[in-house]
Amino acid sequence: MTISTGESLITAADIDDLITRVRRTAGDPGPLESAKATLFSGGRDGDGRGAGTGPDPEAARLIRQRLLVTALRHGGALLAKLLSRLGPRETAMVRRYAHRLANFLDTLEVWAARPIVLALMRIGLPYGEAETIAVAVLLLVG
């Protein structure tokens, strides 16, 4: 298992890829562009005047969660990062159930392993694979 260092695994290039994919489906890339600006703007200190170190950790985590949900729906480099943390069986399951997982994650107020595991098990995944996917999801947005 990988230990989270608090450093984001989501890059500006990942968001650019999502923006391109959303545009191809005639979607509105505005929220993605705002997310990119917020995460990689060079920093604000909370009062909107700059000179800080970036968004507060909670806001950044929420943005990363929204980005992952978008990646589950549209694919791309960010989804590839998630899949690279999984074995072949879990990868196939995420690809098969990506939209259902995205829809479920949209309903969560607090992302935690247990509800994600239970939702994946309701879809039909075995416990071990559901747990592996849930941990990979949480490490990516953590």
PDB file of C-alpha atoms in Angstrom:
ATOM      1  CA  MET A   1       0.000   0.000   0.000  1.00  0.00           C
ATOM      2  CA  THR A   2       1.212   3.505  -0.819  1.00  0.00           C
ATOM      3  CA  ILE A   3       1.464   6.101   1.916  1.00  0.00           C
ATOM      4  CA  SER A   4      -0.035   9.479   1.081  1.00  0.00           C
ATOM      5  CA  THR A   5       2.351  12.390   1.436  1.00  0.00           C
ATOM      6  CA  GLY A   6      -0.298  15.070   1.012  1.00  0.00           C
ATOM      7  CA  GLU A   7       1.142  15.915  -2.404  1.00  0.00           C
ATOM      8  CA  SER A   8      -1.428  15.890  -5.185  1.00  0.00           C
ATOM      9  CA  LEU A   9      -1.112  13.171  -7.759  1.00  0.00           C
ATOM     10  CA  ILE A  10      -3.315  15.147 -10.133  1.00  0.00           C
ATOM     11  CA  THR A  11      -1.403  17.413 -12.489  1.00  0.00           C
ATOM     12  CA  ALA A  12      -2.359  20.374 -14.661  1.00  0.00           C
ATOM     13  CA  ALA A  13      -1.833  18.133 -17.703  1.00  0.00           C
ATOM     14  CA  ASP A  14      -4.413  15.684 -16.306  1.00  0.00           C
ATOM     15  CA  ILE A  15      -6.930  18.512 -16.025  1.00  0.00           C
ATOM     16  CA  ASP A  16      -6.094  19.778 -19.530  1.00  0.00           C
ATOM     17  CA  ASP A  17      -6.797  16.268 -20.830  1.00  0.00           C
ATOM     18  CA  LEU A  18     -10.172  16.257 -19.049  1.00  0.00           C
ATOM     19  CA  ILE A  19     -11.012  19.694 -20.469  1.00  0.00           C
ATOM     20  CA  THR A  20     -10.345  18.404 -23.994  1.00  0.00           C
ATOM     21  CA  ARG A  21     -12.462  15.295 -23.389  1.00  0.00           C
ATOM     22  CA  VAL A  22     -15.371  17.271 -21.957  1.00  0.00           C
ATOM     23  CA  ARG A  23     -15.264  19.687 -24.899  1.00  0.00           C
ATOM     24  CA  ARG A  24     -15.424  16.742 -27.334  1.00  0.00           C
ATOM     25  CA  THR A  25     -18.715  15.676 -25.753  1.00  0.00           C
ATOM     26  CA  ALA A  26     -20.083  19.244 -26.011  1.00  0.00           C
ATOM     27  CA  GLY A  27     -19.862  19.620 -22.245  1.00  0.00           C
ATOM     28  CA  ASP A  28     -19.016  22.759 -20.316  1.00  0.00           C
ATOM     29  CA  PRO A  29     -15.307  22.784 -19.395  1.00  0.00           C
ATOM     30  CA  GLY A  30     -15.748  25.899 -17.234  1.00  0.00           C
ATOM     31  CA  PRO A  31     -15.748  24.061 -13.881  1.00  0.00           C
ATOM     32  CA  LEU A  32     -12.615  22.159 -14.907  1.00  0.00           C
ATOM     33  CA  GLU A  33     -10.838  25.346 -15.916  1.00  0.00           C
ATOM     34  CA  SER A  34     -11.810  26.907 -12.576  1.00  0.00           C
ATOM     35  CA  ALA A  35     -10.547  23.819 -10.754  1.00  0.00           C
ATOM     36  CA  LYS A  36      -7.224  24.021 -12.573  1.00  0.00           C
ATOM     37  CA  ALA A  37      -6.897  27.719 -11.776  1.00  0.00           C
ATOM     38  CA  THR A  38      -7.663  27.087  -8.122  1.00  0.00           C
ATOM     39  CA  LEU A  39      -5.270  24.165  -7.727  1.00  0.00           C
ATOM     40  CA  PHE A  40      -2.374  25.589  -9.741  1.00  0.00           C
ATOM     41  CA  SER A  41      -2.736  29.359  -9.485  1.00  0.00           C
ATOM     42  CA  GLY A  42       0.371  29.880  -7.399  1.00  0.00           C
ATOM     43  CA  GLY A  43      -1.612  30.461  -4.296  1.00  0.00           C
ATOM     44  CA  ARG A  44      -4.117  32.455  -2.411  1.00  0.00           C
ATOM     45  CA  ASP A  45      -4.116  32.936   1.300  1.00  0.00           C
ATOM     46  CA  GLY A  46      -7.839  32.594   1.861  1.00  0.00           C
ATOM     47  CA  ASP A  47      -8.783  36.256   1.577  1.00  0.00           C
ATOM     48  CA  GLY A  48      -8.520  36.301  -2.233  1.00  0.00           C
ATOM     49  CA  ARG A  49      -5.492  38.600  -2.397  1.00  0.00           C
ATOM     50  CA  GLY A  50      -2.803  36.047  -3.136  1.00  0.00           C
ATOM     51  CA  ALA A  51       0.520  35.520  -1.380  1.00  0.00           C
ATOM     52  CA  GLY A  52      -0.593  32.189   0.061  1.00  0.00           C
ATOM     53  CA  THR A  53       0.381  28.625  -0.635  1.00  0.00           C
ATOM     54  CA  GLY A  54      -2.660  27.483  -2.619  1.00  0.00           C
ATOM     55  CA  PRO A  55      -6.180  26.475  -1.714  1.00  0.00           C
ATOM     56  CA  ASP A  56      -6.851  25.133   1.740  1.00  0.00           C
ATOM     57  CA  PRO A  57      -6.420  21.353   1.895  1.00  0.00           C
ATOM     58  CA  GLU A  58     -10.141  20.657   2.288  1.00  0.00           C
ATOM     59  CA  ALA A  59     -11.071  22.736  -0.772  1.00  0.00           C
ATOM     60  CA  ALA A  60      -8.283  21.082  -2.786  1.00  0.00           C
ATOM     61  CA  ARG A  61      -9.497  17.620  -1.763  1.00  0.00           C
ATOM     62  CA  LEU A  62     -13.060  18.447  -2.843  1.00  0.00           C
ATOM     63  CA  ILE A  63     -11.770  19.703  -6.198  1.00  0.00           C
ATOM     64  CA  ARG A  64      -9.733  16.526  -6.699  1.00  0.00           C
ATOM     65  CA  GLN A  65     -12.831  14.463  -5.912  1.00  0.00           C
ATOM     66  CA  ARG A  66     -14.850  16.311  -8.573  1.00  0.00           C
ATOM     67  CA  LEU A  67     -12.006  15.797 -11.051  1.00  0.00           C
ATOM     68  CA  LEU A  68     -11.946  12.052 -10.401  1.00  0.00           C
ATOM     69  CA  VAL A  69     -15.708  11.771 -10.880  1.00  0.00           C
ATOM     70  CA  THR A  70     -15.325  13.590 -14.203  1.00  0.00           C
ATOM     71  CA  ALA A  71     -12.483  11.243 -15.177  1.00  0.00           C
ATOM     72  CA  LEU A  72     -14.649   8.209 -14.402  1.00  0.00           C
ATOM     73  CA  ARG A  73     -17.217   9.576 -16.841  1.00  0.00           C
ATOM     74  CA  HIS A  74     -14.865  10.809 -19.580  1.00  0.00           C
ATOM     75  CA  GLY A  75     -11.685   8.697 -19.261  1.00  0.00           C
ATOM     76  CA  GLY A  76      -8.245  10.079 -19.970  1.00  0.00           C
ATOM     77  CA  ALA A  77      -4.944  10.486 -18.174  1.00  0.00           C
ATOM     78  CA  LEU A  78      -6.444  10.885 -14.701  1.00  0.00           C
ATOM     79  CA  LEU A  79      -8.441   7.683 -15.028  1.00  0.00           C
ATOM     80  CA  ALA A  80      -5.262   5.988 -16.275  1.00  0.00           C
ATOM     81  CA  LYS A  81      -3.522   7.064 -13.053  1.00  0.00           C
ATOM     82  CA  LEU A  82      -6.236   5.390 -11.018  1.00  0.00           C
ATOM     83  CA  LEU A  83      -6.104   2.246 -13.125  1.00  0.00           C
ATOM     84  CA  SER A  84      -2.309   2.079 -12.884  1.00  0.00           C
ATOM     85  CA  ARG A  85      -2.686   1.486  -9.132  1.00  0.00           C
ATOM     86  CA  LEU A  86      -4.885  -1.562  -9.729  1.00  0.00           C
ATOM     87  CA  GLY A  87      -4.415  -5.098 -10.919  1.00  0.00           C
ATOM     88  CA  PRO A  88      -5.892  -6.347 -14.197  1.00  0.00           C
ATOM     89  CA  ARG A  89      -9.100  -7.648 -12.595  1.00  0.00           C
ATOM     90  CA  GLU A  90      -9.793  -4.427 -10.666  1.00  0.00           C
ATOM     91  CA  THR A  91      -8.963  -2.372 -13.770  1.00  0.00           C
ATOM     92  CA  ALA A  92     -11.547  -4.306 -15.783  1.00  0.00           C
ATOM     93  CA  MET A  93     -14.124  -3.794 -13.048  1.00  0.00           C
ATOM     94  CA  VAL A  94     -13.518  -0.049 -12.829  1.00  0.00           C
ATOM     95  CA  ARG A  95     -13.805   0.271 -16.598  1.00  0.00           C
ATOM     96  CA  ARG A  96     -17.016  -1.754 -16.616  1.00  0.00           C
ATOM     97  CA  TYR A  97     -18.646   0.133 -13.741  1.00  0.00           C
ATOM     98  CA  ALA A  98     -17.039   3.573 -14.083  1.00  0.00           C
ATOM     99  CA  HIS A  99     -20.302   5.454 -14.620  1.00  0.00           C
ATOM    100  CA  ARG A 100     -22.041   3.687 -11.741  1.00  0.00           C
ATOM    101  CA  LEU A 101     -19.088   4.419  -9.469  1.00  0.00           C
ATOM    102  CA  ALA A 102     -19.096   8.069 -10.572  1.00  0.00           C
ATOM    103  CA  ASN A 103     -22.823   8.340  -9.881  1.00  0.00           C
ATOM    104  CA  PHE A 104     -22.348   6.866  -6.411  1.00  0.00           C
ATOM    105  CA  LEU A 105     -19.386   9.110  -5.586  1.00  0.00           C
ATOM    106  CA  ASP A 106     -21.545  12.094  -6.589  1.00  0.00           C
ATOM    107  CA  THR A 107     -23.923  11.235  -3.748  1.00  0.00           C
ATOM    108  CA  LEU A 108     -21.258  11.052  -1.024  1.00  0.00           C
ATOM    109  CA  GLU A 109     -20.713  14.006   1.258  1.00  0.00           C
ATOM    110  CA  VAL A 110     -17.694  12.420   2.927  1.00  0.00           C
ATOM    111  CA  TRP A 111     -15.540  10.061   0.925  1.00  0.00           C
ATOM    112  CA  ALA A 112     -14.486   7.109   3.049  1.00  0.00           C
ATOM    113  CA  ALA A 113     -13.450   3.561   2.234  1.00  0.00           C
ATOM    114  CA  ARG A 114     -16.369   1.752   3.847  1.00  0.00           C
ATOM    115  CA  PRO A 115     -19.234   3.327   1.856  1.00  0.00           C
ATOM    116  CA  ILE A 116     -17.277   2.984  -1.383  1.00  0.00           C
ATOM    117  CA  VAL A 117     -16.511  -0.678  -0.666  1.00  0.00           C
ATOM    118  CA  LEU A 118     -20.150  -1.387   0.194  1.00  0.00           C
ATOM    119  CA  ALA A 119     -21.387   0.345  -2.965  1.00  0.00           C
ATOM    120  CA  LEU A 120     -18.968  -1.651  -5.115  1.00  0.00           C
ATOM    121  CA  MET A 121     -20.065  -4.860  -3.410  1.00  0.00           C
ATOM    122  CA  ARG A 122     -23.721  -3.991  -4.139  1.00  0.00           C
ATOM    123  CA  ILE A 123     -22.735  -3.684  -7.799  1.00  0.00           C
ATOM    124  CA  GLY A 124     -21.354  -7.216  -7.569  1.00  0.00           C
ATOM    125  CA  LEU A 125     -17.636  -6.907  -6.870  1.00  0.00           C
ATOM    126  CA  PRO A 126     -16.019  -9.239  -4.328  1.00  0.00           C
ATOM    127  CA  TYR A 127     -14.875  -7.624  -1.066  1.00  0.00           C
ATOM    128  CA  GLY A 128     -11.132  -7.774  -1.820  1.00  0.00           C
ATOM    129  CA  GLU A 129     -11.426  -6.087  -5.182  1.00  0.00           C
ATOM    130  CA  ALA A 130     -13.894  -3.512  -3.873  1.00  0.00           C
ATOM    131  CA  GLU A 131     -11.505  -2.644  -1.053  1.00  0.00           C
ATOM    132  CA  THR A 132      -8.539  -2.317  -3.424  1.00  0.00           C
ATOM    133  CA  ILE A 133     -10.486   0.035  -5.695  1.00  0.00           C
ATOM    134  CA  ALA A 134     -11.763   2.121  -2.774  1.00  0.00           C
ATOM    135  CA  VAL A 135      -8.247   2.560  -1.378  1.00  0.00           C
ATOM    136  CA  ALA A 136      -6.873   3.526  -4.807  1.00  0.00           C
ATOM    137  CA  VAL A 137      -9.659   6.099  -5.234  1.00  0.00           C
ATOM    138  CA  LEU A 138      -9.023   7.622  -1.820  1.00  0.00           C
ATOM    139  CA  LEU A 139      -5.251   7.746  -2.278  1.00  0.00           C
ATOM    140  CA  LEU A 140      -5.633   9.514  -5.607  1.00  0.00           C
ATOM    141  CA  VAL A 141      -7.842  12.287  -4.197  1.00  0.00           C
ATOM    142  CA  GLY A 142      -6.318  12.324  -0.703  1.00  0.00           C
TER     143      GLY A 142
END
